[in-house]
PDB file of C-alpha atoms in Angstrom:
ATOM      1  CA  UNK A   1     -49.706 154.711 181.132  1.00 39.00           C
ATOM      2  CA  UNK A   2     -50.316 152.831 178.059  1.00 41.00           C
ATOM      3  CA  UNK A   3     -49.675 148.443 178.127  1.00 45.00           C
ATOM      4  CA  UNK A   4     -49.452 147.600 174.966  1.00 45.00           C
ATOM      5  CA  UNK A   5     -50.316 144.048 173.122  1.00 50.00           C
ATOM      6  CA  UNK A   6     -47.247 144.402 170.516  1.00 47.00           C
ATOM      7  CA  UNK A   7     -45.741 142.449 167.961  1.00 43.00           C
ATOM      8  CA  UNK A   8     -42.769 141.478 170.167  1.00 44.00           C
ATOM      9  CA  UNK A   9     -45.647 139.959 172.816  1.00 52.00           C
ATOM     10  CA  UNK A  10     -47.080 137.696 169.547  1.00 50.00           C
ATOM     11  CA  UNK A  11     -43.830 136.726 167.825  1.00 46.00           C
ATOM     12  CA  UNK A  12     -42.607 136.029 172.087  1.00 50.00           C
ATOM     13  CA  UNK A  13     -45.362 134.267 173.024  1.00 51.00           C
ATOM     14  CA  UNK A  14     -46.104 132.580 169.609  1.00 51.00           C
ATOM     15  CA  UNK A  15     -49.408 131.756 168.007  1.00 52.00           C
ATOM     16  CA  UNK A  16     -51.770 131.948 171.279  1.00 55.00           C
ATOM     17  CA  UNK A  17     -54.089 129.301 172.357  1.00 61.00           C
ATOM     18  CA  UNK A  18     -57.744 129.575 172.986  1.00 63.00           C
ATOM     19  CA  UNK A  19     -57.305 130.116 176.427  1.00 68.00           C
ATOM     20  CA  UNK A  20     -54.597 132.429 176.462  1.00 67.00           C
ATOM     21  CA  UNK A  21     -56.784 134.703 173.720  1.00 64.00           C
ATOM     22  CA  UNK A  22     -59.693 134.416 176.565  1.00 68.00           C
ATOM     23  CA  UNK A  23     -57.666 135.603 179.289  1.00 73.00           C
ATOM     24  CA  UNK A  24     -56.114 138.633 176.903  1.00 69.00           C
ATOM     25  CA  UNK A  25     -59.720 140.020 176.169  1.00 70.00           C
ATOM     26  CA  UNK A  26     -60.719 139.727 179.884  1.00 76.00           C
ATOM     27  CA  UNK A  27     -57.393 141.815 180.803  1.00 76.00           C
ATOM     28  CA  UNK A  28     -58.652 144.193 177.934  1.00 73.00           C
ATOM     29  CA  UNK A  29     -61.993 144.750 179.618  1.00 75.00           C
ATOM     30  CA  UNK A  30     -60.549 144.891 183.331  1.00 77.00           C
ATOM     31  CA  UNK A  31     -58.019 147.966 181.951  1.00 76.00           C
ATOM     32  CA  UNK A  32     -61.160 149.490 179.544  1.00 76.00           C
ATOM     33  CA  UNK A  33     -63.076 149.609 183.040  1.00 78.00           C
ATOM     34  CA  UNK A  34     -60.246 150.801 185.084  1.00 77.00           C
ATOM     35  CA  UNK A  35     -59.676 153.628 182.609  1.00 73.00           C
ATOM     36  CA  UNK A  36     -63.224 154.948 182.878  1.00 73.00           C
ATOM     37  CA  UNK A  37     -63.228 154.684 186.100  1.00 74.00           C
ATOM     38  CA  UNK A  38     -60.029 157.039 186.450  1.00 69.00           C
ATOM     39  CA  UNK A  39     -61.291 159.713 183.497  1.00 60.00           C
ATOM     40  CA  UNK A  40     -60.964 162.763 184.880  1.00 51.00           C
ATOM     41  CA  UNK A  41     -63.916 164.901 185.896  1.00 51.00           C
ATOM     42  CA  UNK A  42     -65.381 162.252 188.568  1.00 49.00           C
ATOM     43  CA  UNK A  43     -65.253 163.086 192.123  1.00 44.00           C
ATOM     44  CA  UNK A  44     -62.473 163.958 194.182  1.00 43.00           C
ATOM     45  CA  UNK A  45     -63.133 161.596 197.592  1.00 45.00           C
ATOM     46  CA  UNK A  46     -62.308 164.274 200.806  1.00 41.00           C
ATOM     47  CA  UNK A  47     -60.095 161.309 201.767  1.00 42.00           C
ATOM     48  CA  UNK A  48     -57.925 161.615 198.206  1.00 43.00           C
ATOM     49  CA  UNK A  49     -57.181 165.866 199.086  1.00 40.00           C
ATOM     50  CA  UNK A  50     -54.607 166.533 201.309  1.00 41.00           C
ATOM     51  CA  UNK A  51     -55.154 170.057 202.626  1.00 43.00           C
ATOM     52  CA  UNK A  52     -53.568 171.390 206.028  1.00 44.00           C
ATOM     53  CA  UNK A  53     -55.926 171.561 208.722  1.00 45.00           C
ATOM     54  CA  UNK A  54     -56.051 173.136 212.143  1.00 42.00           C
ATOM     55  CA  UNK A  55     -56.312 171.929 215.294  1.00 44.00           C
ATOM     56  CA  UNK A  56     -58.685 173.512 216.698  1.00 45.00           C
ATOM     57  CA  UNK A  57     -61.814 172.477 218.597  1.00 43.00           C
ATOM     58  CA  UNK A  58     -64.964 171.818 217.275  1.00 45.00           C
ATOM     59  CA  UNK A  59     -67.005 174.876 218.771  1.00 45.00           C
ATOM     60  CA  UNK A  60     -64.225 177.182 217.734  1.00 45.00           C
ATOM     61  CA  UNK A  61     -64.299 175.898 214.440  1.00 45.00           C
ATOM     62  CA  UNK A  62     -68.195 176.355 214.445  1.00 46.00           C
ATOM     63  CA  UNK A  63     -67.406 180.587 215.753  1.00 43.00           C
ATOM     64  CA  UNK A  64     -64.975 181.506 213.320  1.00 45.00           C
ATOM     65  CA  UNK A  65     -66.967 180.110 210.633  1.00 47.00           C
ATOM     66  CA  UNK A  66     -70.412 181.385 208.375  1.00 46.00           C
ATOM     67  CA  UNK A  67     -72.308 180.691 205.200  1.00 48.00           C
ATOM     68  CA  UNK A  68     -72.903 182.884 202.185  1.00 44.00           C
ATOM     69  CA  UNK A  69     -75.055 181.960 199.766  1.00 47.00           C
ATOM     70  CA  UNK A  70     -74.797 178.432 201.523  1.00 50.00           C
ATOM     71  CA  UNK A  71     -71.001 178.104 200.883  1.00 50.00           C
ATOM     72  CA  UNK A  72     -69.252 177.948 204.509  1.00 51.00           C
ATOM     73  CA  UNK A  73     -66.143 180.755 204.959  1.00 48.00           C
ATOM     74  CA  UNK A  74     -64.240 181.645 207.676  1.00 49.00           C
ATOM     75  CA  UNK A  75     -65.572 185.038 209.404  1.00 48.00           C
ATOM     76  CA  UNK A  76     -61.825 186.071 209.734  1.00 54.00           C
ATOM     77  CA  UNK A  77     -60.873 186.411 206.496  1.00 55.00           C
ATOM     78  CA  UNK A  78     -61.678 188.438 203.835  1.00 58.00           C
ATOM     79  CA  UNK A  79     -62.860 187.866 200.275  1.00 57.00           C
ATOM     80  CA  UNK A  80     -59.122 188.155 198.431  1.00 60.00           C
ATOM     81  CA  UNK A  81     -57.961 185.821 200.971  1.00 64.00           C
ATOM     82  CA  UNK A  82     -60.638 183.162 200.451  1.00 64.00           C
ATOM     83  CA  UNK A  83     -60.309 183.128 196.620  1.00 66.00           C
ATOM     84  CA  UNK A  84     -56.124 182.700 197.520  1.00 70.00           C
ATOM     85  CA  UNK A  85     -56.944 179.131 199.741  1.00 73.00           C
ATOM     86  CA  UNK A  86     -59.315 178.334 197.274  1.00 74.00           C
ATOM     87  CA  UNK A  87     -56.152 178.862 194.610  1.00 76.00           C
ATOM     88  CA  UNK A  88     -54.143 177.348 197.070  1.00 78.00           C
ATOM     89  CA  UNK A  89     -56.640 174.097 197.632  1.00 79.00           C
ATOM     90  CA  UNK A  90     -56.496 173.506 193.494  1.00 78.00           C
ATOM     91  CA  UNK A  91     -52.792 173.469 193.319  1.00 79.00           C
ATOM     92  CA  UNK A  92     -52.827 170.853 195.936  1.00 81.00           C
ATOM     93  CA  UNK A  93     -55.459 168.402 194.407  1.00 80.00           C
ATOM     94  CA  UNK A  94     -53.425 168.937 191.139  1.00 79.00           C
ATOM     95  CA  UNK A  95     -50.213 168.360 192.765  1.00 80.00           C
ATOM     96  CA  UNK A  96     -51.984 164.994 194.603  1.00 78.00           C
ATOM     97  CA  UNK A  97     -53.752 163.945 191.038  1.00 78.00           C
ATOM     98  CA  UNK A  98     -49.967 163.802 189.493  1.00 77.00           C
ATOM     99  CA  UNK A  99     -48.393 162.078 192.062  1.00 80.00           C
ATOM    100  CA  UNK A 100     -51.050 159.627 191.499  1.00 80.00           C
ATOM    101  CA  UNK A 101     -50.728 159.391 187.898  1.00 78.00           C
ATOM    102  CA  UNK A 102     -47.002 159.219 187.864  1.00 75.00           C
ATOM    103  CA  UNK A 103     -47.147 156.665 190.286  1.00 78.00           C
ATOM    104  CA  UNK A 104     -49.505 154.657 188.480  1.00 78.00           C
ATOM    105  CA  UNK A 105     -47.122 155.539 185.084  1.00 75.00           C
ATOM    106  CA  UNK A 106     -44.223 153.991 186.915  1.00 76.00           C
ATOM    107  CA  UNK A 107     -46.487 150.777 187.990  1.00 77.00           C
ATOM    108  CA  UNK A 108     -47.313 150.123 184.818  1.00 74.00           C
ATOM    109  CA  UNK A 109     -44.129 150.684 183.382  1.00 72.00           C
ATOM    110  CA  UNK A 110     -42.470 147.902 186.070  1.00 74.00           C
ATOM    111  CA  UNK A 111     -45.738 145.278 185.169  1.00 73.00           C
ATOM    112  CA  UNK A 112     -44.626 145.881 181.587  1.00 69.00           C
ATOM    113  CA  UNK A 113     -41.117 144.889 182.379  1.00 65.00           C
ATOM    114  CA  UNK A 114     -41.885 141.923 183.962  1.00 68.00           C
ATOM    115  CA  UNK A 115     -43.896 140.502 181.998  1.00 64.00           C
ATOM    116  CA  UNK A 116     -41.777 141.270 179.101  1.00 60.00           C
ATOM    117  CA  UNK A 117     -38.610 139.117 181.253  1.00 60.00           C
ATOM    118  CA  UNK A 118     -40.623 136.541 181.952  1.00 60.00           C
ATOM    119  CA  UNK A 119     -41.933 135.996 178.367  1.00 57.00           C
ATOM    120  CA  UNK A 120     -38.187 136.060 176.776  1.00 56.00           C
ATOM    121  CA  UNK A 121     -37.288 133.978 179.746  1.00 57.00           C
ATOM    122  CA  UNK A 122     -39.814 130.960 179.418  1.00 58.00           C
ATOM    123  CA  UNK A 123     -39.538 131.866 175.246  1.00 54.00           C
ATOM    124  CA  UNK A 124     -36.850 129.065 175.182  1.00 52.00           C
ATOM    125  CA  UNK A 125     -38.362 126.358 177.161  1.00 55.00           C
ATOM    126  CA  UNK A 126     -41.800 126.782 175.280  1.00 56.00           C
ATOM    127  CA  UNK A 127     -39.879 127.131 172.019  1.00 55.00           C
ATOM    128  CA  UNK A 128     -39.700 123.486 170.899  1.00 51.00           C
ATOM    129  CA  UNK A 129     -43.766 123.396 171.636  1.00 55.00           C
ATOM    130  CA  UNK A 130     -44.361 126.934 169.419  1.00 55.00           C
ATOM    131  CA  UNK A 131     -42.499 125.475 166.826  1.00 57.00           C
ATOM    132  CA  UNK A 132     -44.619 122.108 166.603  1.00 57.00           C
ATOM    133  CA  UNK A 133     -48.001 124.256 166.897  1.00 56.00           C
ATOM    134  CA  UNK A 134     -46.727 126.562 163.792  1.00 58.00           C
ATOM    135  CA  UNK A 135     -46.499 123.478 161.878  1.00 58.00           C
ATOM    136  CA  UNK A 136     -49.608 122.705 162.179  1.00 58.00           C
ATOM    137  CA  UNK A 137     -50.770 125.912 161.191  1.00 58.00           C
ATOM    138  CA  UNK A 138     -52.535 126.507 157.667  1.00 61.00           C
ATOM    139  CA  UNK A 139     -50.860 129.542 155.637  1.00 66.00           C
ATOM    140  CA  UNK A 140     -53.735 131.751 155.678  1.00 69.00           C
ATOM    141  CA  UNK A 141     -54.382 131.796 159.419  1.00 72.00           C
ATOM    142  CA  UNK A 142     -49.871 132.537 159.102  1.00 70.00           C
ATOM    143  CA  UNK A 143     -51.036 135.812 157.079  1.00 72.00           C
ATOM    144  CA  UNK A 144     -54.106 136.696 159.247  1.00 77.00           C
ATOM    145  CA  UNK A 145     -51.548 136.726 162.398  1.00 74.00           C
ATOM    146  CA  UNK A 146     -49.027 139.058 160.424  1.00 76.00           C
ATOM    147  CA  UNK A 147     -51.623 141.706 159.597  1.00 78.00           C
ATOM    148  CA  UNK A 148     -52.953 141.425 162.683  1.00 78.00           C
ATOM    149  CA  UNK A 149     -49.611 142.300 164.371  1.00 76.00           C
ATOM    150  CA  UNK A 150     -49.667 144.931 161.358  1.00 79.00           C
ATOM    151  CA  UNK A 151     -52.796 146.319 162.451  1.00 79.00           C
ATOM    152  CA  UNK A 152     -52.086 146.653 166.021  1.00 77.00           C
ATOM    153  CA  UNK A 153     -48.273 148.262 165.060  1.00 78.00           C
ATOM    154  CA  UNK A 154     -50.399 151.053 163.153  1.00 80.00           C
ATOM    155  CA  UNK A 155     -53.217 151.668 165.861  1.00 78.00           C
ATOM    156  CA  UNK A 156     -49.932 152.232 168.621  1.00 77.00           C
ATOM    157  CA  UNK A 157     -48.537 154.831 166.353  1.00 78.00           C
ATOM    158  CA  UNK A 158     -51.886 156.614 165.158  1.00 78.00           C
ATOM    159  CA  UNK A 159     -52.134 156.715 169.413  1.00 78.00           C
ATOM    160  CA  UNK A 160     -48.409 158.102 169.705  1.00 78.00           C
ATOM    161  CA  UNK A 161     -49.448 161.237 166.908  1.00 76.00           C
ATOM    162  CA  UNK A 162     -52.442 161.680 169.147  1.00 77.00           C
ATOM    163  CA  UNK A 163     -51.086 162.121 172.330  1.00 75.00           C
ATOM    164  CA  UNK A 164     -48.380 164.340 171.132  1.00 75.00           C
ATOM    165  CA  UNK A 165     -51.090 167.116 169.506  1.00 74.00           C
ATOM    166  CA  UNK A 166     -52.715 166.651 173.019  1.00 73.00           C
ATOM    167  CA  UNK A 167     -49.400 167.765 174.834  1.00 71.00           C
ATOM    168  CA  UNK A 168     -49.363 170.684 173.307  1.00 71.00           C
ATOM    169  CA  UNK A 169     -52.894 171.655 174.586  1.00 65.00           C
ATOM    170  CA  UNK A 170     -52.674 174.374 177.412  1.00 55.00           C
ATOM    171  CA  UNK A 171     -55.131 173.474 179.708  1.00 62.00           C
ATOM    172  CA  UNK A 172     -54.005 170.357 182.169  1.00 64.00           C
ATOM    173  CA  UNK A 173     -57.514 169.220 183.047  1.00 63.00           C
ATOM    174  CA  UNK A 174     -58.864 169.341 179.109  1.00 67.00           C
ATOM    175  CA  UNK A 175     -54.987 167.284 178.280  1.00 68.00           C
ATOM    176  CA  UNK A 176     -55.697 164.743 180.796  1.00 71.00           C
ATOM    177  CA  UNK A 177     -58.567 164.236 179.864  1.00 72.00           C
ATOM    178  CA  UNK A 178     -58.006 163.449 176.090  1.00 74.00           C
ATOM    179  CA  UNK A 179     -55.338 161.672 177.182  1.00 75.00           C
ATOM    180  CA  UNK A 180     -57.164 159.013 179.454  1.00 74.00           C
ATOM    181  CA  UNK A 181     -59.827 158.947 176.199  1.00 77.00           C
ATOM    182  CA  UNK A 182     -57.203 158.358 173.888  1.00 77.00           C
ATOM    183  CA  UNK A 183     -56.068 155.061 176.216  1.00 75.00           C
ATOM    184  CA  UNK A 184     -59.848 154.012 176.473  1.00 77.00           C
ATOM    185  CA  UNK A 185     -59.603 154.421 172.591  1.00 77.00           C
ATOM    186  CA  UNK A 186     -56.652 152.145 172.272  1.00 77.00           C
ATOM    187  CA  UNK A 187     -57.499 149.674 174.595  1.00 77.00           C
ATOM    188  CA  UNK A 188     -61.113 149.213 173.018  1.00 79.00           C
ATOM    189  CA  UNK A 189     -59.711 149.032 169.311  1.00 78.00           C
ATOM    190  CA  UNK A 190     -57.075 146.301 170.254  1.00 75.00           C
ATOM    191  CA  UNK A 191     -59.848 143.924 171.566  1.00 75.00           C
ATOM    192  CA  UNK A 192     -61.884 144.561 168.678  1.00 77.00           C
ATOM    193  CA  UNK A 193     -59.301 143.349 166.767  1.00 75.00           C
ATOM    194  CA  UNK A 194     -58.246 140.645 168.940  1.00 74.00           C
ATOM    195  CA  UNK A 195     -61.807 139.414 169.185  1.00 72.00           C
ATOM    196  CA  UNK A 196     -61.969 139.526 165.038  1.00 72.00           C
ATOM    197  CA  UNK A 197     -59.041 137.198 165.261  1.00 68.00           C
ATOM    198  CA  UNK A 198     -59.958 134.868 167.387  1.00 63.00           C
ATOM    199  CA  UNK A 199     -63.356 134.614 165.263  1.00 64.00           C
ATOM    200  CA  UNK A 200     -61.734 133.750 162.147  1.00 60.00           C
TER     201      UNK A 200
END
């Protein structure tokens, strides 16, 4: 769920140029947008439920259907069995929403990876270039990148103690829902900082 900028990406990567600190922040503000977009409570698309239909025709459909109070039920059943589809119907979307978030998890997890490979992998041929540029580099702005990998260390475990009092909540909408804040939170705090660098 959760890509984070660490200290191993910094120390990897070395001191990053002024491009590579643009194209961070805009990857910060594609995932801040993403998140929002995917905090729970928006609406469900009829498209995203997968609910077992019947095949039946439209004008039978239309007969063995009515409204109450402007909500559409089937004539044929009764009350007790309409609140048990409706039951039914949640358990579905809920079972579809984790899928989804899992799957996403997993994606996440793989980009993570890869990047991670391809860093260590290029780390030696860009070594002899990282080591010319930290030369070059004034002691203060030295200090300014260790508390900033400091800073960022302490934000990813504040996050960690977070999320685990959130777990414990009972109710899964209210949990996922602090949980996609919580990322929004992260995500918004590590370009802050990131942006402060880059300033100085």
């Amino acid at each position: 769920m959760f890509n984070y900028f660490s200290a191993f990406d910094i120390q990897q990567k070395g001191y990053l140029s002024q491009s590579e600190f643009n194209k961070l922040l805009l990857s910060l503000d594609d995932q801040i947008t993403k998140e929002q977009s995917l905090q729970i409570g928006s609406v469900i698309k009829p498209s995203q439920v997968i609910v077992g239909q019947e095949n039946n025709s439209l004008s039978s459909k239309k007969r063995n259907r009515s409204t109450i109070n402007g909500n559409e039920i089937p004539l044929n059943k009764s009350p007790l069995e309409n609140l048990e589809n409706k039951e039914q119907q949640k358990q579905i979307v809920e079972t579809n929403q984790n899928k989804v978030e899992n799957q996403e998890y997993e994606q996440n997890q793989q980009k993570e990876n890869y990047d991670r490979n391809n860093i260590a992998n290029n780390f030696s041929q860009n070594q002899m270039q990282s080591s010319q540029l930290n030369e070059n580099l004034s002691q203060e702005k030295y200090l300014e990148m260790i508390r900033l990998i400091e800073d960022l260390e302490k934000i990813k475990g504040e996050l960690k103690d977070e999320i685990e009092i959130v777990k414990q909540k009972s109710k899964k909408q209210e949990k996922r829902n602090e949980l996609k804040k919580l990322e929004i939170k992260y995500l918004t705090e590590q370009k802050a900082l990131l942006e402060g660098f880059q300033s100085n």
